[in-house]
Amino acid sequence: MTRTLSAPVTVAFDYTRSTGPVLGRFLTGLRDGVVVAGRTSDGEVVVPPLEYDPVTHEQTTDFVEVSDTGTVTSWTWVPEPVAGQPFDRPFAFALVTLDGATKPLFHAVDVASPDQISTGMRVRVRWAAERVGHINDIAAFEPAADRDEGADGVAGEGRARPRLRDEAATELSRPGESDGDGGDGEEPVTGVVTPVSLDYVYAASPEESTFYRGLDEGRILGQRCPSCQKVYVPPRSACPTDGTPTEGEIELSGLGTITTFCIVNVPFLGQKIEPPYVSAYVLLDGADIALLHLILGVPADEVRMGMRVKAVWKPREEWAYSLENIDHFAPTGDPDADYDTYKRHL
C-alpha cells in the first residue's frame, strides 16, 4: 500500500482596514496611553466605541475618556495557549468593565493560575512598551491591588487615576472641536494592519501522493478513468464525471497547450515576479484536464490561446514533493494547436 504524504501548511495574509473616525479615535487614544469610549443615545458608555448608535443608527460623535482600571465581570482560563494568542504561557481571557464605562472590554489578564483571578477582581491596563495604535497597545490587564486615594486623587501606590469630571467619564471634544491628533503632534490613526494566519496539516490522498512522488523524480503522473478513459493530472481518487475510481499511472510529457490565461498587472504583497506576467491553464498532451501554472519566456502581450508550451524544471537540487519543481512553462516555438483539439477543455 502506498504511503500517503502530508505536510504542514500556513495560509497567511495581512488584513488591512481603514478605521474611520470612530475606531480611529479609539486606536489613537491607545497609542497615546488613554482609553476612549463612546456614549450612546441611551447613556451607555462603550469600549471600544460603537461606530453607529444602536438606537438612532447615527454615527457616534460623543466620546469620553475612561479609566485604565476596572473590574472583571466574567473570565475563562486558557491552559494551553496557541500561536497568535497574547502569551505563550497559561493566562485568562476576561470581560473587564473599566471605571467610567458601562459595557465590558474583552482582553487578556496576565495571571499565573486560575486561583489568581475571580469575578469582581480589580485589574488595570498594562500598556505595551511601544504603542502604534492597535488593540495590542494594551499588552494585557494585570491585578490591581486595592488602593486608598487621598483628596488629590492619587493612589496610595503612587499610581494616578484619571480624575473623572462626573466620577464616570471625562468628556472629550466632538469631531471638529479639535485637530484630532494624538496630543503630541502625531497624526491620528487612520488604518490598522493585522496579520492573519491559519496553520494546518495537509494530508494528500494516495493518488496525490503518487503524483507528488513523481514530481520529486522529475515525472508528471496522471491516472485514467477506466469508464470514460479521461486522464486526470493531478490525479483524483475518482472520476468527477461518472464517479469511477481512477487507476493506473499515466506518465505525461512536459508539452502542452495554453487553453485560457490571465495577465497579472496588479502588484500585491508577497508577489515574487514583477508584473506584468501570465498565469495560464496548460492542457498537457494526453491529459483531459488543464493545470494552472506560470508562463515565462515570452512577453505577456504575446501569450495566446493555443500556444504550445513546455515545462521548464528547476535545478534538481531544488526539487521537492511539489508542483513548484516546474519553475514555469515556456513557448516551444511550434505552431499553435488547432482550436478543435482543445476547445472542449475550455
PDB file of N, CA, C and O in Angstrom, residues 173-247:
ATOM      1  N   SER A 173     -13.725  66.235  23.310  1.00  0.00           N
ATOM      2  CA  SER A 173     -14.354  67.075  22.292  1.00  0.00           C
ATOM      3  C   SER A 173     -14.967  66.232  21.193  1.00  0.00           C
ATOM      4  O   SER A 173     -14.525  65.134  20.903  1.00  0.00           O
ATOM      5  N   ARG A 174     -16.006  66.766  20.591  1.00  0.00           N
ATOM      6  CA  ARG A 174     -16.602  66.116  19.437  1.00  0.00           C
ATOM      7  C   ARG A 174     -15.745  66.389  18.205  1.00  0.00           C
ATOM      8  O   ARG A 174     -14.953  67.324  18.195  1.00  0.00           O
ATOM      9  N   PRO A 175     -15.909  65.571  17.144  1.00  0.00           N
ATOM     10  CA  PRO A 175     -15.158  65.829  15.919  1.00  0.00           C
ATOM     11  C   PRO A 175     -15.359  67.253  15.439  1.00  0.00           C
ATOM     12  O   PRO A 175     -16.483  67.762  15.419  1.00  0.00           O
ATOM     13  N   GLY A 176     -14.286  67.895  15.072  1.00  0.00           N
ATOM     14  CA  GLY A 176     -14.365  69.272  14.586  1.00  0.00           C
ATOM     15  C   GLY A 176     -14.045  70.284  15.657  1.00  0.00           C
ATOM     16  O   GLY A 176     -13.770  71.442  15.355  1.00  0.00           O
ATOM     17  N   GLU A 177     -14.059  69.871  16.941  1.00  0.00           N
ATOM     18  CA  GLU A 177     -13.773  70.795  18.021  1.00  0.00           C
ATOM     19  C   GLU A 177     -12.285  70.869  18.337  1.00  0.00           C
ATOM     20  O   GLU A 177     -11.853  71.688  19.103  1.00  0.00           O
ATOM     21  N   SER A 178     -11.506  69.922  17.784  1.00  0.00           N
ATOM     22  CA  SER A 178     -10.057  69.938  17.965  1.00  0.00           C
ATOM     23  C   SER A 178      -9.425  69.382  16.719  1.00  0.00           C
ATOM     24  O   SER A 178     -10.098  68.938  15.806  1.00  0.00           O
ATOM     25  N   ASP A 179      -8.093  69.422  16.668  1.00  0.00           N
ATOM     26  CA  ASP A 179      -7.430  68.931  15.465  1.00  0.00           C
ATOM     27  C   ASP A 179      -7.388  67.420  15.401  1.00  0.00           C
ATOM     28  O   ASP A 179      -7.015  66.848  14.390  1.00  0.00           O
ATOM     29  N   GLY A 180      -7.771  66.739  16.486  1.00  0.00           N
ATOM     30  CA  GLY A 180      -7.908  65.296  16.457  1.00  0.00           C
ATOM     31  C   GLY A 180      -6.604  64.538  16.470  1.00  0.00           C
ATOM     32  O   GLY A 180      -6.589  63.333  16.270  1.00  0.00           O
ATOM     33  N   ASP A 181      -5.467  65.214  16.694  1.00  0.00           N
ATOM     34  CA  ASP A 181      -4.210  64.478  16.702  1.00  0.00           C
ATOM     35  C   ASP A 181      -4.016  63.812  18.050  1.00  0.00           C
ATOM     36  O   ASP A 181      -4.869  63.835  18.914  1.00  0.00           O
ATOM     37  N   GLY A 182      -2.876  63.190  18.225  1.00  0.00           N
ATOM     38  CA  GLY A 182      -2.631  62.409  19.432  1.00  0.00           C
ATOM     39  C   GLY A 182      -2.231  63.240  20.621  1.00  0.00           C
ATOM     40  O   GLY A 182      -1.860  62.692  21.634  1.00  0.00           O
ATOM     41  N   GLY A 183      -2.252  64.552  20.530  1.00  0.00           N
ATOM     42  CA  GLY A 183      -1.905  65.380  21.667  1.00  0.00           C
ATOM     43  C   GLY A 183      -0.451  65.773  21.689  1.00  0.00           C
ATOM     44  O   GLY A 183      -0.062  66.676  22.399  1.00  0.00           O
ATOM     45  N   ASP A 184       0.387  65.063  20.938  1.00  0.00           N
ATOM     46  CA  ASP A 184       1.804  65.403  20.911  1.00  0.00           C
ATOM     47  C   ASP A 184       2.255  65.681  19.488  1.00  0.00           C
ATOM     48  O   ASP A 184       3.427  65.564  19.165  1.00  0.00           O
ATOM     49  N   GLY A 185       1.308  66.035  18.639  1.00  0.00           N
ATOM     50  CA  GLY A 185       1.634  66.392  17.269  1.00  0.00           C
ATOM     51  C   GLY A 185       1.600  65.234  16.308  1.00  0.00           C
ATOM     52  O   GLY A 185       1.753  65.428  15.105  1.00  0.00           O
ATOM     53  N   GLU A 186       1.385  64.000  16.812  1.00  0.00           N
ATOM     54  CA  GLU A 186       1.316  62.859  15.916  1.00  0.00           C
ATOM     55  C   GLU A 186      -0.017  62.855  15.178  1.00  0.00           C
ATOM     56  O   GLU A 186      -1.042  63.300  15.677  1.00  0.00           O
ATOM     57  N   GLU A 187       0.009  62.295  13.982  1.00  0.00           N
ATOM     58  CA  GLU A 187      -1.214  62.185  13.205  1.00  0.00           C
ATOM     59  C   GLU A 187      -2.147  61.158  13.835  1.00  0.00           C
ATOM     60  O   GLU A 187      -1.698  60.176  14.436  1.00  0.00           O
ATOM     61  N   PRO A 188      -3.459  61.338  13.694  1.00  0.00           N
ATOM     62  CA  PRO A 188      -4.396  60.341  14.211  1.00  0.00           C
ATOM     63  C   PRO A 188      -4.272  59.028  13.444  1.00  0.00           C
ATOM     64  O   PRO A 188      -3.854  58.999  12.288  1.00  0.00           O
ATOM     65  N   VAL A 189      -4.649  57.942  14.085  1.00  0.00           N
ATOM     66  CA  VAL A 189      -4.602  56.624  13.456  1.00  0.00           C
ATOM     67  C   VAL A 189      -5.752  56.514  12.463  1.00  0.00           C
ATOM     68  O   VAL A 189      -6.916  56.753  12.803  1.00  0.00           O
ATOM     69  N   THR A 190      -5.428  56.163  11.235  1.00  0.00           N
ATOM     70  CA  THR A 190      -6.455  56.039  10.188  1.00  0.00           C
ATOM     71  C   THR A 190      -6.537  54.636   9.608  1.00  0.00           C
ATOM     72  O   THR A 190      -7.429  54.348   8.811  1.00  0.00           O
ATOM     73  N   GLY A 191      -5.605  53.762   9.980  1.00  0.00           N
ATOM     74  CA  GLY A 191      -5.630  52.398   9.446  1.00  0.00           C
ATOM     75  C   GLY A 191      -4.949  51.447  10.397  1.00  0.00           C
ATOM     76  O   GLY A 191      -4.167  51.850  11.259  1.00  0.00           O
ATOM     77  N   VAL A 192      -5.257  50.171  10.252  1.00  0.00           N
ATOM     78  CA  VAL A 192      -4.659  49.152  11.102  1.00  0.00           C
ATOM     79  C   VAL A 192      -4.368  47.930  10.246  1.00  0.00           C
ATOM     80  O   VAL A 192      -5.137  47.576   9.355  1.00  0.00           O
ATOM     81  N   VAL A 193      -3.225  47.312  10.492  1.00  0.00           N
ATOM     82  CA  VAL A 193      -2.820  46.104   9.780  1.00  0.00           C
ATOM     83  C   VAL A 193      -2.721  44.958  10.791  1.00  0.00           C
ATOM     84  O   VAL A 193      -1.992  45.065  11.778  1.00  0.00           O
ATOM     85  N   THR A 194      -3.462  43.886  10.554  1.00  0.00           N
ATOM     86  CA  THR A 194      -3.470  42.747  11.461  1.00  0.00           C
ATOM     87  C   THR A 194      -3.088  41.484  10.699  1.00  0.00           C
ATOM     88  O   THR A 194      -3.797  41.084   9.776  1.00  0.00           O
ATOM     89  N   PRO A 195      -1.965  40.862  11.037  1.00  0.00           N
ATOM     90  CA  PRO A 195      -1.600  39.599  10.384  1.00  0.00           C
ATOM     91  C   PRO A 195      -2.609  38.506  10.736  1.00  0.00           C
ATOM     92  O   PRO A 195      -3.011  38.361  11.893  1.00  0.00           O
ATOM     93  N   VAL A 196      -3.026  37.769   9.731  1.00  0.00           N
ATOM     94  CA  VAL A 196      -3.956  36.659   9.914  1.00  0.00           C
ATOM     95  C   VAL A 196      -3.299  35.410   9.341  1.00  0.00           C
ATOM     96  O   VAL A 196      -2.757  35.444   8.231  1.00  0.00           O
ATOM     97  N   SER A 197      -3.307  34.309  10.073  1.00  0.00           N
ATOM     98  CA  SER A 197      -2.699  33.096   9.562  1.00  0.00           C
ATOM     99  C   SER A 197      -3.476  31.873  10.041  1.00  0.00           C
ATOM    100  O   SER A 197      -4.133  31.899  11.089  1.00  0.00           O
ATOM    101  N   LEU A 198      -3.394  30.838   9.239  1.00  0.00           N
ATOM    102  CA  LEU A 198      -4.020  29.549   9.566  1.00  0.00           C
ATOM    103  C   LEU A 198      -2.993  28.455   9.317  1.00  0.00           C
ATOM    104  O   LEU A 198      -2.483  28.309   8.205  1.00  0.00           O
ATOM    105  N   ASP A 199      -2.674  27.704  10.365  1.00  0.00           N
ATOM    106  CA  ASP A 199      -1.730  26.595  10.261  1.00  0.00           C
ATOM    107  C   ASP A 199      -2.503  25.282  10.274  1.00  0.00           C
ATOM    108  O   ASP A 199      -3.373  25.070  11.130  1.00  0.00           O
ATOM    109  N   TYR A 200      -2.212  24.404   9.324  1.00  0.00           N
ATOM    110  CA  TYR A 200      -2.853  23.105   9.315  1.00  0.00           C
ATOM    111  C   TYR A 200      -1.939  22.095   8.623  1.00  0.00           C
ATOM    112  O   TYR A 200      -0.934  22.462   8.000  1.00  0.00           O
ATOM    113  N   VAL A 201      -2.260  20.834   8.753  1.00  0.00           N
ATOM    114  CA  VAL A 201      -1.505  19.761   8.107  1.00  0.00           C
ATOM    115  C   VAL A 201      -2.331  19.228   6.949  1.00  0.00           C
ATOM    116  O   VAL A 201      -3.480  18.802   7.140  1.00  0.00           O
ATOM    117  N   TYR A 202      -1.760  19.295   5.760  1.00  0.00           N
ATOM    118  CA  TYR A 202      -2.450  18.784   4.575  1.00  0.00           C
ATOM    119  C   TYR A 202      -2.042  17.334   4.348  1.00  0.00           C
ATOM    120  O   TYR A 202      -0.851  17.026   4.251  1.00  0.00           O
ATOM    121  N   ALA A 203      -3.000  16.454   4.281  1.00  0.00           N
ATOM    122  CA  ALA A 203      -2.752  15.044   4.015  1.00  0.00           C
ATOM    123  C   ALA A 203      -3.196  14.729   2.592  1.00  0.00           C
ATOM    124  O   ALA A 203      -4.378  14.871   2.259  1.00  0.00           O
ATOM    125  N   ALA A 204      -2.247  14.331   1.763  1.00  0.00           N
ATOM    126  CA  ALA A 204      -2.553  14.012   0.376  1.00  0.00           C
ATOM    127  C   ALA A 204      -3.203  12.637   0.282  1.00  0.00           C
ATOM    128  O   ALA A 204      -2.923  11.741   1.084  1.00  0.00           O
ATOM    129  N   SER A 205      -4.069  12.470  -0.702  1.00  0.00           N
ATOM    130  CA  SER A 205      -4.663  11.157  -0.960  1.00  0.00           C
ATOM    131  C   SER A 205      -3.597  10.234  -1.539  1.00  0.00           C
ATOM    132  O   SER A 205      -2.518  10.687  -1.950  1.00  0.00           O
ATOM    133  N   PRO A 206      -3.842   8.932  -1.597  1.00  0.00           N
ATOM    134  CA  PRO A 206      -2.852   8.029  -2.211  1.00  0.00           C
ATOM    135  C   PRO A 206      -2.530   8.431  -3.652  1.00  0.00           C
ATOM    136  O   PRO A 206      -1.368   8.357  -4.074  1.00  0.00           O
ATOM    137  N   GLU A 207      -3.553   8.872  -4.390  1.00  0.00           N
ATOM    138  CA  GLU A 207      -3.321   9.275  -5.774  1.00  0.00           C
ATOM    139  C   GLU A 207      -2.474  10.540  -5.853  1.00  0.00           C
ATOM    140  O   GLU A 207      -1.551  10.646  -6.673  1.00  0.00           O
ATOM    141  N   GLU A 208      -2.770  11.504  -4.996  1.00  0.00           N
ATOM    142  CA  GLU A 208      -1.973  12.738  -4.962  1.00  0.00           C
ATOM    143  C   GLU A 208      -0.541  12.440  -4.515  1.00  0.00           C
ATOM    144  O   GLU A 208       0.417  13.029  -5.014  1.00  0.00           O
ATOM    145  N   SER A 209      -0.399  11.515  -3.566  1.00  0.00           N
ATOM    146  CA  SER A 209       0.939  11.158  -3.086  1.00  0.00           C
ATOM    147  C   SER A 209       1.786  10.595  -4.222  1.00  0.00           C
ATOM    148  O   SER A 209       2.973  10.904  -4.354  1.00  0.00           O
ATOM    149  N   THR A 210       1.166   9.781  -5.064  1.00  0.00           N
ATOM    150  CA  THR A 210       1.876   9.254  -6.229  1.00  0.00           C
ATOM    151  C   THR A 210       2.300  10.380  -7.161  1.00  0.00           C
ATOM    152  O   THR A 210       3.420  10.393  -7.692  1.00  0.00           O
ATOM    153  N   PHE A 211       1.411  11.343  -7.348  1.00  0.00           N
ATOM    154  CA  PHE A 211       1.701  12.486  -8.217  1.00  0.00           C
ATOM    155  C   PHE A 211       2.890  13.282  -7.674  1.00  0.00           C
ATOM    156  O   PHE A 211       3.827  13.616  -8.413  1.00  0.00           O
ATOM    157  N   TYR A 212       2.892  13.562  -6.372  1.00  0.00           N
ATOM    158  CA  TYR A 212       3.970  14.358  -5.776  1.00  0.00           C
ATOM    159  C   TYR A 212       5.294  13.593  -5.758  1.00  0.00           C
ATOM    160  O   TYR A 212       6.365  14.180  -5.939  1.00  0.00           O
ATOM    161  N   ARG A 213       5.228  12.278  -5.538  1.00  0.00           N
ATOM    162  CA  ARG A 213       6.465  11.498  -5.607  1.00  0.00           C
ATOM    163  C   ARG A 213       7.036  11.527  -7.023  1.00  0.00           C
ATOM    164  O   ARG A 213       8.250  11.564  -7.219  1.00  0.00           O
ATOM    165  N   GLY A 214       6.136  11.503  -8.004  1.00  0.00           N
ATOM    166  CA  GLY A 214       6.594  11.597  -9.384  1.00  0.00           C
ATOM    167  C   GLY A 214       7.303  12.912  -9.649  1.00  0.00           C
ATOM    168  O   GLY A 214       8.358  12.945 -10.298  1.00  0.00           O
ATOM    169  N   LEU A 215       6.749  13.999  -9.145  1.00  0.00           N
ATOM    170  CA  LEU A 215       7.392  15.302  -9.330  1.00  0.00           C
ATOM    171  C   LEU A 215       8.781  15.324  -8.715  1.00  0.00           C
ATOM    172  O   LEU A 215       9.711  15.935  -9.254  1.00  0.00           O
ATOM    173  N   ASP A 216       8.934  14.652  -7.563  1.00  0.00           N
ATOM    174  CA  ASP A 216      10.241  14.605  -6.922  1.00  0.00           C
ATOM    175  C   ASP A 216      11.244  13.799  -7.742  1.00  0.00           C
ATOM    176  O   ASP A 216      12.450  13.869  -7.512  1.00  0.00           O
ATOM    177  N   GLU A 217      10.738  13.041  -8.706  1.00  0.00           N
ATOM    178  CA  GLU A 217      11.590  12.259  -9.606  1.00  0.00           C
ATOM    179  C   GLU A 217      11.677  12.893 -10.988  1.00  0.00           C
ATOM    180  O   GLU A 217      12.268  12.311 -11.903  1.00  0.00           O
ATOM    181  N   GLY A 218      11.058  14.062 -11.155  1.00  0.00           N
ATOM    182  CA  GLY A 218      11.087  14.719 -12.450  1.00  0.00           C
ATOM    183  C   GLY A 218      10.089  14.161 -13.435  1.00  0.00           C
ATOM    184  O   GLY A 218      10.271  14.316 -14.655  1.00  0.00           O
ATOM    185  N   ARG A 219       9.017  13.552 -12.948  1.00  0.00           N
ATOM    186  CA  ARG A 219       7.995  12.947 -13.799  1.00  0.00           C
ATOM    187  C   ARG A 219       6.642  13.574 -13.504  1.00  0.00           C
ATOM    188  O   ARG A 219       6.367  13.966 -12.371  1.00  0.00           O
ATOM    189  N   ILE A 220       5.794  13.663 -14.501  1.00  0.00           N
ATOM    190  CA  ILE A 220       4.426  14.158 -14.344  1.00  0.00           C
ATOM    191  C   ILE A 220       3.489  12.979 -14.538  1.00  0.00           C
ATOM    192  O   ILE A 220       3.397  12.412 -15.641  1.00  0.00           O
ATOM    193  N   LEU A 221       2.812  12.572 -13.464  1.00  0.00           N
ATOM    194  CA  LEU A 221       1.976  11.384 -13.474  1.00  0.00           C
ATOM    195  C   LEU A 221       0.504  11.734 -13.334  1.00  0.00           C
ATOM    196  O   LEU A 221       0.128  12.591 -12.529  1.00  0.00           O
ATOM    197  N   GLY A 222      -0.329  11.055 -14.113  1.00  0.00           N
ATOM    198  CA  GLY A 222      -1.771  11.183 -14.006  1.00  0.00           C
ATOM    199  C   GLY A 222      -2.383   9.810 -13.829  1.00  0.00           C
ATOM    200  O   GLY A 222      -1.681   8.791 -13.785  1.00  0.00           O
ATOM    201  N   GLN A 223      -3.700   9.755 -13.738  1.00  0.00           N
ATOM    202  CA  GLN A 223      -4.413   8.484 -13.677  1.00  0.00           C
ATOM    203  C   GLN A 223      -5.615   8.544 -14.610  1.00  0.00           C
ATOM    204  O   GLN A 223      -6.172   9.615 -14.868  1.00  0.00           O
ATOM    205  N   ARG A 224      -6.017   7.352 -15.085  1.00  0.00           N
ATOM    206  CA  ARG A 224      -7.083   7.268 -16.071  1.00  0.00           C
ATOM    207  C   ARG A 224      -8.356   6.695 -15.453  1.00  0.00           C
ATOM    208  O   ARG A 224      -8.300   5.808 -14.591  1.00  0.00           O
ATOM    209  N   CYS A 225      -9.484   7.220 -15.906  1.00  0.00           N
ATOM    210  CA  CYS A 225     -10.773   6.636 -15.541  1.00  0.00           C
ATOM    211  C   CYS A 225     -11.033   5.450 -16.469  1.00  0.00           C
ATOM    212  O   CYS A 225     -11.040   5.613 -17.693  1.00  0.00           O
ATOM    213  N   PRO A 226     -11.243   4.250 -15.917  1.00  0.00           N
ATOM    214  CA  PRO A 226     -11.446   3.083 -16.775  1.00  0.00           C
ATOM    215  C   PRO A 226     -12.775   3.110 -17.533  1.00  0.00           C
ATOM    216  O   PRO A 226     -12.939   2.366 -18.509  1.00  0.00           O
ATOM    217  N   SER A 227     -13.703   3.967 -17.109  1.00  0.00           N
ATOM    218  CA  SER A 227     -15.005   4.016 -17.778  1.00  0.00           C
ATOM    219  C   SER A 227     -15.009   4.969 -18.969  1.00  0.00           C
ATOM    220  O   SER A 227     -15.340   4.578 -20.089  1.00  0.00           O
ATOM    221  N   CYS A 228     -14.596   6.228 -18.726  1.00  0.00           N
ATOM    222  CA  CYS A 228     -14.642   7.216 -19.810  1.00  0.00           C
ATOM    223  C   CYS A 228     -13.289   7.460 -20.455  1.00  0.00           C
ATOM    224  O   CYS A 228     -13.186   8.219 -21.421  1.00  0.00           O
ATOM    225  N   GLN A 229     -12.223   6.851 -19.875  1.00  0.00           N
ATOM    226  CA  GLN A 229     -10.865   6.934 -20.414  1.00  0.00           C
ATOM    227  C   GLN A 229     -10.228   8.321 -20.271  1.00  0.00           C
ATOM    228  O   GLN A 229      -9.180   8.580 -20.856  1.00  0.00           O
ATOM    229  N   LYS A 230     -10.827   9.198 -19.506  1.00  0.00           N
ATOM    230  CA  LYS A 230     -10.218  10.515 -19.293  1.00  0.00           C
ATOM    231  C   LYS A 230      -9.007  10.389 -18.379  1.00  0.00           C
ATOM    232  O   LYS A 230      -9.019   9.607 -17.422  1.00  0.00           O
ATOM    233  N   VAL A 231      -7.991  11.194 -18.659  1.00  0.00           N
ATOM    234  CA  VAL A 231      -6.764  11.194 -17.870  1.00  0.00           C
ATOM    235  C   VAL A 231      -6.710  12.478 -17.052  1.00  0.00           C
ATOM    236  O   VAL A 231      -6.808  13.574 -17.613  1.00  0.00           O
ATOM    237  N   TYR A 232      -6.562  12.308 -15.744  1.00  0.00           N
ATOM    238  CA  TYR A 232      -6.562  13.445 -14.841  1.00  0.00           C
ATOM    239  C   TYR A 232      -5.168  13.681 -14.284  1.00  0.00           C
ATOM    240  O   TYR A 232      -4.506  12.761 -13.811  1.00  0.00           O
ATOM    241  N   VAL A 233      -4.723  14.937 -14.352  1.00  0.00           N
ATOM    242  CA  VAL A 233      -3.441  15.334 -13.785  1.00  0.00           C
ATOM    243  C   VAL A 233      -3.590  16.743 -13.208  1.00  0.00           C
ATOM    244  O   VAL A 233      -3.977  17.652 -13.930  1.00  0.00           O
ATOM    245  N   PRO A 234      -3.400  16.929 -11.904  1.00  0.00           N
ATOM    246  CA  PRO A 234      -3.087  15.893 -10.919  1.00  0.00           C
ATOM    247  C   PRO A 234      -4.186  14.826 -10.836  1.00  0.00           C
ATOM    248  O   PRO A 234      -5.349  15.126 -11.119  1.00  0.00           O
ATOM    249  N   PRO A 235      -3.847  13.603 -10.461  1.00  0.00           N
ATOM    250  CA  PRO A 235      -4.841  12.533 -10.409  1.00  0.00           C
ATOM    251  C   PRO A 235      -5.862  12.744  -9.304  1.00  0.00           C
ATOM    252  O   PRO A 235      -5.610  13.446  -8.333  1.00  0.00           O
ATOM    253  N   ARG A 236      -7.006  12.108  -9.497  1.00  0.00           N
ATOM    254  CA  ARG A 236      -8.071  12.178  -8.500  1.00  0.00           C
ATOM    255  C   ARG A 236      -8.452  10.760  -8.087  1.00  0.00           C
ATOM    256  O   ARG A 236      -8.243   9.803  -8.830  1.00  0.00           O
ATOM    257  N   SER A 237      -9.045  10.652  -6.930  1.00  0.00           N
ATOM    258  CA  SER A 237      -9.426   9.333  -6.431  1.00  0.00           C
ATOM    259  C   SER A 237     -10.522   8.713  -7.271  1.00  0.00           C
ATOM    260  O   SER A 237     -10.604   7.492  -7.413  1.00  0.00           O
ATOM    261  N   ALA A 238     -11.393   9.566  -7.802  1.00  0.00           N
ATOM    262  CA  ALA A 238     -12.497   9.083  -8.626  1.00  0.00           C
ATOM    263  C   ALA A 238     -12.774  10.095  -9.731  1.00  0.00           C
ATOM    264  O   ALA A 238     -12.520  11.292  -9.578  1.00  0.00           O
ATOM    265  N   CYS A 239     -13.273   9.598 -10.830  1.00  0.00           N
ATOM    266  CA  CYS A 239     -13.605  10.459 -11.965  1.00  0.00           C
ATOM    267  C   CYS A 239     -14.776  11.352 -11.590  1.00  0.00           C
ATOM    268  O   CYS A 239     -15.829  10.851 -11.168  1.00  0.00           O
ATOM    269  N   PRO A 240     -14.645  12.681 -11.714  1.00  0.00           N
ATOM    270  CA  PRO A 240     -15.763  13.567 -11.362  1.00  0.00           C
ATOM    271  C   PRO A 240     -16.931  13.467 -12.325  1.00  0.00           C
ATOM    272  O   PRO A 240     -18.023  13.928 -12.012  1.00  0.00           O
ATOM    273  N   THR A 241     -16.725  12.852 -13.483  1.00  0.00           N
ATOM    274  CA  THR A 241     -17.812  12.714 -14.467  1.00  0.00           C
ATOM    275  C   THR A 241     -18.740  11.561 -14.136  1.00  0.00           C
ATOM    276  O   THR A 241     -19.964  11.710 -14.127  1.00  0.00           O
ATOM    277  N   ASP A 242     -18.163  10.403 -13.824  1.00  0.00           N
ATOM    278  CA  ASP A 242     -19.012   9.213 -13.598  1.00  0.00           C
ATOM    279  C   ASP A 242     -18.777   8.541 -12.252  1.00  0.00           C
ATOM    280  O   ASP A 242     -19.403   7.532 -11.943  1.00  0.00           O
ATOM    281  N   GLY A 243     -17.839   9.061 -11.433  1.00  0.00           N
ATOM    282  CA  GLY A 243     -17.613   8.515 -10.095  1.00  0.00           C
ATOM    283  C   GLY A 243     -16.794   7.256 -10.043  1.00  0.00           C
ATOM    284  O   GLY A 243     -16.588   6.691  -8.968  1.00  0.00           O
ATOM    285  N   THR A 244     -16.285   6.805 -11.173  1.00  0.00           N
ATOM    286  CA  THR A 244     -15.491   5.580 -11.201  1.00  0.00           C
ATOM    287  C   THR A 244     -14.101   5.832 -10.625  1.00  0.00           C
ATOM    288  O   THR A 244     -13.460   6.827 -10.994  1.00  0.00           O
ATOM    289  N   PRO A 245     -13.612   4.978  -9.735  1.00  0.00           N
ATOM    290  CA  PRO A 245     -12.256   5.166  -9.212  1.00  0.00           C
ATOM    291  C   PRO A 245     -11.232   5.151 -10.342  1.00  0.00           C
ATOM    292  O   PRO A 245     -11.297   4.302 -11.237  1.00  0.00           O
ATOM    293  N   THR A 246     -10.299   6.077 -10.301  1.00  0.00           N
ATOM    294  CA  THR A 246      -9.240   6.097 -11.309  1.00  0.00           C
ATOM    295  C   THR A 246      -8.235   4.999 -11.000  1.00  0.00           C
ATOM    296  O   THR A 246      -8.184   4.470  -9.884  1.00  0.00           O
ATOM    297  N   GLU A 247      -7.417   4.661 -11.993  1.00  0.00           N
ATOM    298  CA  GLU A 247      -6.470   3.569 -11.786  1.00  0.00           C
ATOM    299  C   GLU A 247      -5.260   3.753 -12.689  1.00  0.00           C
ATOM    300  O   GLU A 247      -5.277   4.536 -13.646  1.00  0.00           O
TER     301      GLU A 247
END
